[in-house]
């Protein structure tokens, strides 16, 4: 008997929560939203010349545009290189690995906003670090 009472109670609750279907009225339909304004184009990328020979780069001269234009794997490797390099340069001896992904995302967002700055500048601006 208890099973039937629970089933009836449950069915009653579900029925009370159901919304009655009403035909849509044209008066309740909001006007279509205007199309979003186009975002301003990013500043033109200035090519950098950090590569001084095949396989040799001046680390402090690599621009964000170079990093953003790299293949995914190369970009990830370069971002991690810079993370460690700049942490060491700033004298940071402890890195919270739980913050790496978020910090790299901040740097990449900064690079996307200002592709003509160097990667070390983007790290300093995004993370507020010196070095």
PDB file of C-alpha atoms in Angstrom:
ATOM      1  CA  UNK A   1       0.000   0.000   0.000  1.00  0.00           C
ATOM      2  CA  UNK A   2       2.874   2.366   0.796  1.00  0.00           C
ATOM      3  CA  UNK A   3       4.280   1.872  -2.714  1.00  0.00           C
ATOM      4  CA  UNK A   4       1.051   3.044  -4.275  1.00  0.00           C
ATOM      5  CA  UNK A   5       0.869   6.062  -1.977  1.00  0.00           C
ATOM      6  CA  UNK A   6       4.455   7.073  -2.848  1.00  0.00           C
ATOM      7  CA  UNK A   7       3.771   6.566  -6.563  1.00  0.00           C
ATOM      8  CA  UNK A   8       0.621   8.699  -6.406  1.00  0.00           C
ATOM      9  CA  UNK A   9       2.412  11.400  -4.377  1.00  0.00           C
ATOM     10  CA  UNK A  10       5.307  11.430  -6.839  1.00  0.00           C
ATOM     11  CA  UNK A  11       2.972  11.614  -9.827  1.00  0.00           C
ATOM     12  CA  UNK A  12       1.094  14.474  -8.162  1.00  0.00           C
ATOM     13  CA  UNK A  13       4.309  16.410  -7.566  1.00  0.00           C
ATOM     14  CA  UNK A  14       5.437  15.930 -11.158  1.00  0.00           C
ATOM     15  CA  UNK A  15       2.037  17.010 -12.423  1.00  0.00           C
ATOM     16  CA  UNK A  16       2.156  20.142 -10.283  1.00  0.00           C
ATOM     17  CA  UNK A  17       5.575  21.056 -11.686  1.00  0.00           C
ATOM     18  CA  UNK A  18       4.551  20.624 -15.322  1.00  0.00           C
ATOM     19  CA  UNK A  19       3.983  23.830 -17.234  1.00  0.00           C
ATOM     20  CA  UNK A  20       0.727  24.012 -19.155  1.00  0.00           C
ATOM     21  CA  UNK A  21       1.379  24.368 -22.848  1.00  0.00           C
ATOM     22  CA  UNK A  22      -0.001  27.537 -24.342  1.00  0.00           C
ATOM     23  CA  UNK A  23       0.245  28.578 -27.936  1.00  0.00           C
ATOM     24  CA  UNK A  24       2.897  31.253 -28.420  1.00  0.00           C
ATOM     25  CA  UNK A  25       1.486  34.697 -28.816  1.00  0.00           C
ATOM     26  CA  UNK A  26       3.045  37.252 -31.048  1.00  0.00           C
ATOM     27  CA  UNK A  27       2.733  39.905 -28.358  1.00  0.00           C
ATOM     28  CA  UNK A  28       5.000  37.981 -25.976  1.00  0.00           C
ATOM     29  CA  UNK A  29       7.769  37.486 -28.530  1.00  0.00           C
ATOM     30  CA  UNK A  30      10.597  39.951 -27.907  1.00  0.00           C
ATOM     31  CA  UNK A  31      12.007  41.779 -30.919  1.00  0.00           C
ATOM     32  CA  UNK A  32      15.142  40.241 -32.394  1.00  0.00           C
ATOM     33  CA  UNK A  33      18.359  41.478 -30.850  1.00  0.00           C
ATOM     34  CA  UNK A  34      20.527  43.699 -33.029  1.00  0.00           C
ATOM     35  CA  UNK A  35      23.626  41.979 -34.389  1.00  0.00           C
ATOM     36  CA  UNK A  36      26.653  42.349 -32.090  1.00  0.00           C
ATOM     37  CA  UNK A  37      29.032  45.143 -32.958  1.00  0.00           C
ATOM     38  CA  UNK A  38      32.126  43.938 -34.703  1.00  0.00           C
ATOM     39  CA  UNK A  39      35.156  43.786 -32.467  1.00  0.00           C
ATOM     40  CA  UNK A  40      37.942  46.143 -33.465  1.00  0.00           C
ATOM     41  CA  UNK A  41      40.621  44.371 -35.469  1.00  0.00           C
ATOM     42  CA  UNK A  42      43.751  43.437 -33.544  1.00  0.00           C
ATOM     43  CA  UNK A  43      46.801  45.605 -34.115  1.00  0.00           C
ATOM     44  CA  UNK A  44      48.912  44.469 -37.069  1.00  0.00           C
ATOM     45  CA  UNK A  45      51.617  42.003 -36.161  1.00  0.00           C
ATOM     46  CA  UNK A  46      55.144  43.278 -36.394  1.00  0.00           C
ATOM     47  CA  UNK A  47      57.533  40.521 -37.392  1.00  0.00           C
ATOM     48  CA  UNK A  48      60.377  40.008 -34.963  1.00  0.00           C
ATOM     49  CA  UNK A  49      63.877  38.968 -35.709  1.00  0.00           C
ATOM     50  CA  UNK A  50      64.774  36.876 -32.675  1.00  0.00           C
ATOM     51  CA  UNK A  51      66.185  34.021 -34.747  1.00  0.00           C
ATOM     52  CA  UNK A  52      69.867  34.798 -35.212  1.00  0.00           C
ATOM     53  CA  UNK A  53      70.740  31.469 -36.843  1.00  0.00           C
ATOM     54  CA  UNK A  54      68.957  28.205 -37.555  1.00  0.00           C
ATOM     55  CA  UNK A  55      67.926  26.813 -34.197  1.00  0.00           C
ATOM     56  CA  UNK A  56      69.263  29.854 -32.274  1.00  0.00           C
ATOM     57  CA  UNK A  57      66.903  32.449 -30.814  1.00  0.00           C
ATOM     58  CA  UNK A  58      67.378  35.529 -28.654  1.00  0.00           C
ATOM     59  CA  UNK A  59      64.959  34.592 -25.873  1.00  0.00           C
ATOM     60  CA  UNK A  60      64.127  38.129 -24.742  1.00  0.00           C
ATOM     61  CA  UNK A  61      63.231  39.265 -28.288  1.00  0.00           C
ATOM     62  CA  UNK A  62      60.589  36.673 -29.245  1.00  0.00           C
ATOM     63  CA  UNK A  63      57.308  38.489 -29.818  1.00  0.00           C
ATOM     64  CA  UNK A  64      53.848  37.279 -28.943  1.00  0.00           C
ATOM     65  CA  UNK A  65      53.049  37.166 -32.663  1.00  0.00           C
ATOM     66  CA  UNK A  66      55.775  34.520 -33.047  1.00  0.00           C
ATOM     67  CA  UNK A  67      54.351  32.488 -30.176  1.00  0.00           C
ATOM     68  CA  UNK A  68      50.757  32.820 -31.409  1.00  0.00           C
ATOM     69  CA  UNK A  69      51.778  31.825 -34.937  1.00  0.00           C
ATOM     70  CA  UNK A  70      53.578  28.664 -33.842  1.00  0.00           C
ATOM     71  CA  UNK A  71      52.102  25.186 -34.178  1.00  0.00           C
ATOM     72  CA  UNK A  72      50.146  24.007 -31.116  1.00  0.00           C
ATOM     73  CA  UNK A  73      52.881  21.708 -29.796  1.00  0.00           C
ATOM     74  CA  UNK A  74      55.585  24.310 -30.350  1.00  0.00           C
ATOM     75  CA  UNK A  75      53.478  26.993 -28.649  1.00  0.00           C
ATOM     76  CA  UNK A  76      52.879  24.750 -25.625  1.00  0.00           C
ATOM     77  CA  UNK A  77      56.560  23.859 -25.350  1.00  0.00           C
ATOM     78  CA  UNK A  78      57.622  27.503 -25.710  1.00  0.00           C
ATOM     79  CA  UNK A  79      55.090  28.668 -23.105  1.00  0.00           C
ATOM     80  CA  UNK A  80      56.399  26.112 -20.598  1.00  0.00           C
ATOM     81  CA  UNK A  81      59.996  27.059 -21.397  1.00  0.00           C
ATOM     82  CA  UNK A  82      59.221  30.727 -20.742  1.00  0.00           C
ATOM     83  CA  UNK A  83      57.300  29.854 -17.574  1.00  0.00           C
ATOM     84  CA  UNK A  84      60.363  28.177 -16.077  1.00  0.00           C
ATOM     85  CA  UNK A  85      62.902  30.590 -17.559  1.00  0.00           C
ATOM     86  CA  UNK A  86      61.140  33.702 -16.305  1.00  0.00           C
ATOM     87  CA  UNK A  87      60.386  32.148 -12.914  1.00  0.00           C
ATOM     88  CA  UNK A  88      64.092  31.427 -12.467  1.00  0.00           C
ATOM     89  CA  UNK A  89      65.027  34.892 -13.710  1.00  0.00           C
ATOM     90  CA  UNK A  90      62.631  36.431 -11.155  1.00  0.00           C
ATOM     91  CA  UNK A  91      64.093  34.287  -8.369  1.00  0.00           C
ATOM     92  CA  UNK A  92      60.943  32.224  -7.890  1.00  0.00           C
ATOM     93  CA  UNK A  93      61.916  28.951  -6.260  1.00  0.00           C
ATOM     94  CA  UNK A  94      58.451  27.411  -5.717  1.00  0.00           C
ATOM     95  CA  UNK A  95      55.852  26.989  -8.444  1.00  0.00           C
ATOM     96  CA  UNK A  96      52.274  25.990  -7.681  1.00  0.00           C
ATOM     97  CA  UNK A  97      51.557  23.513 -10.472  1.00  0.00           C
ATOM     98  CA  UNK A  98      47.815  23.995  -9.943  1.00  0.00           C
ATOM     99  CA  UNK A  99      48.179  27.571 -11.208  1.00  0.00           C
ATOM    100  CA  UNK A 100      50.240  26.890 -14.341  1.00  0.00           C
ATOM    101  CA  UNK A 101      47.323  26.379 -16.751  1.00  0.00           C
ATOM    102  CA  UNK A 102      45.511  29.508 -15.555  1.00  0.00           C
ATOM    103  CA  UNK A 103      48.675  31.596 -15.630  1.00  0.00           C
ATOM    104  CA  UNK A 104      49.603  30.432 -19.139  1.00  0.00           C
ATOM    105  CA  UNK A 105      46.037  31.239 -20.280  1.00  0.00           C
ATOM    106  CA  UNK A 106      46.451  34.791 -18.872  1.00  0.00           C
ATOM    107  CA  UNK A 107      49.704  35.184 -20.774  1.00  0.00           C
ATOM    108  CA  UNK A 108      48.215  33.890 -24.016  1.00  0.00           C
ATOM    109  CA  UNK A 109      45.262  36.253 -23.601  1.00  0.00           C
ATOM    110  CA  UNK A 110      47.718  39.123 -23.079  1.00  0.00           C
ATOM    111  CA  UNK A 111      49.636  38.061 -26.189  1.00  0.00           C
ATOM    112  CA  UNK A 112      46.437  37.949 -28.219  1.00  0.00           C
ATOM    113  CA  UNK A 113      45.586  41.480 -27.059  1.00  0.00           C
ATOM    114  CA  UNK A 114      49.078  42.835 -27.786  1.00  0.00           C
ATOM    115  CA  UNK A 115      50.866  40.629 -30.347  1.00  0.00           C
ATOM    116  CA  UNK A 116      53.697  43.131 -30.850  1.00  0.00           C
ATOM    117  CA  UNK A 117      55.072  42.901 -27.303  1.00  0.00           C
ATOM    118  CA  UNK A 118      57.726  40.352 -26.404  1.00  0.00           C
ATOM    119  CA  UNK A 119      56.790  37.123 -24.667  1.00  0.00           C
ATOM    120  CA  UNK A 120      58.669  38.132 -21.491  1.00  0.00           C
ATOM    121  CA  UNK A 121      56.709  41.414 -21.443  1.00  0.00           C
ATOM    122  CA  UNK A 122      53.444  39.478 -21.787  1.00  0.00           C
ATOM    123  CA  UNK A 123      54.392  37.272 -18.832  1.00  0.00           C
ATOM    124  CA  UNK A 124      55.273  40.273 -16.684  1.00  0.00           C
ATOM    125  CA  UNK A 125      52.105  42.158 -17.627  1.00  0.00           C
ATOM    126  CA  UNK A 126      49.802  39.156 -17.225  1.00  0.00           C
ATOM    127  CA  UNK A 127      51.310  37.857 -14.000  1.00  0.00           C
ATOM    128  CA  UNK A 128      52.736  41.014 -12.458  1.00  0.00           C
ATOM    129  CA  UNK A 129      56.231  39.571 -12.130  1.00  0.00           C
ATOM    130  CA  UNK A 130      59.565  41.284 -12.546  1.00  0.00           C
ATOM    131  CA  UNK A 131      62.583  39.777 -14.156  1.00  0.00           C
TER     132      UNK A 131
END
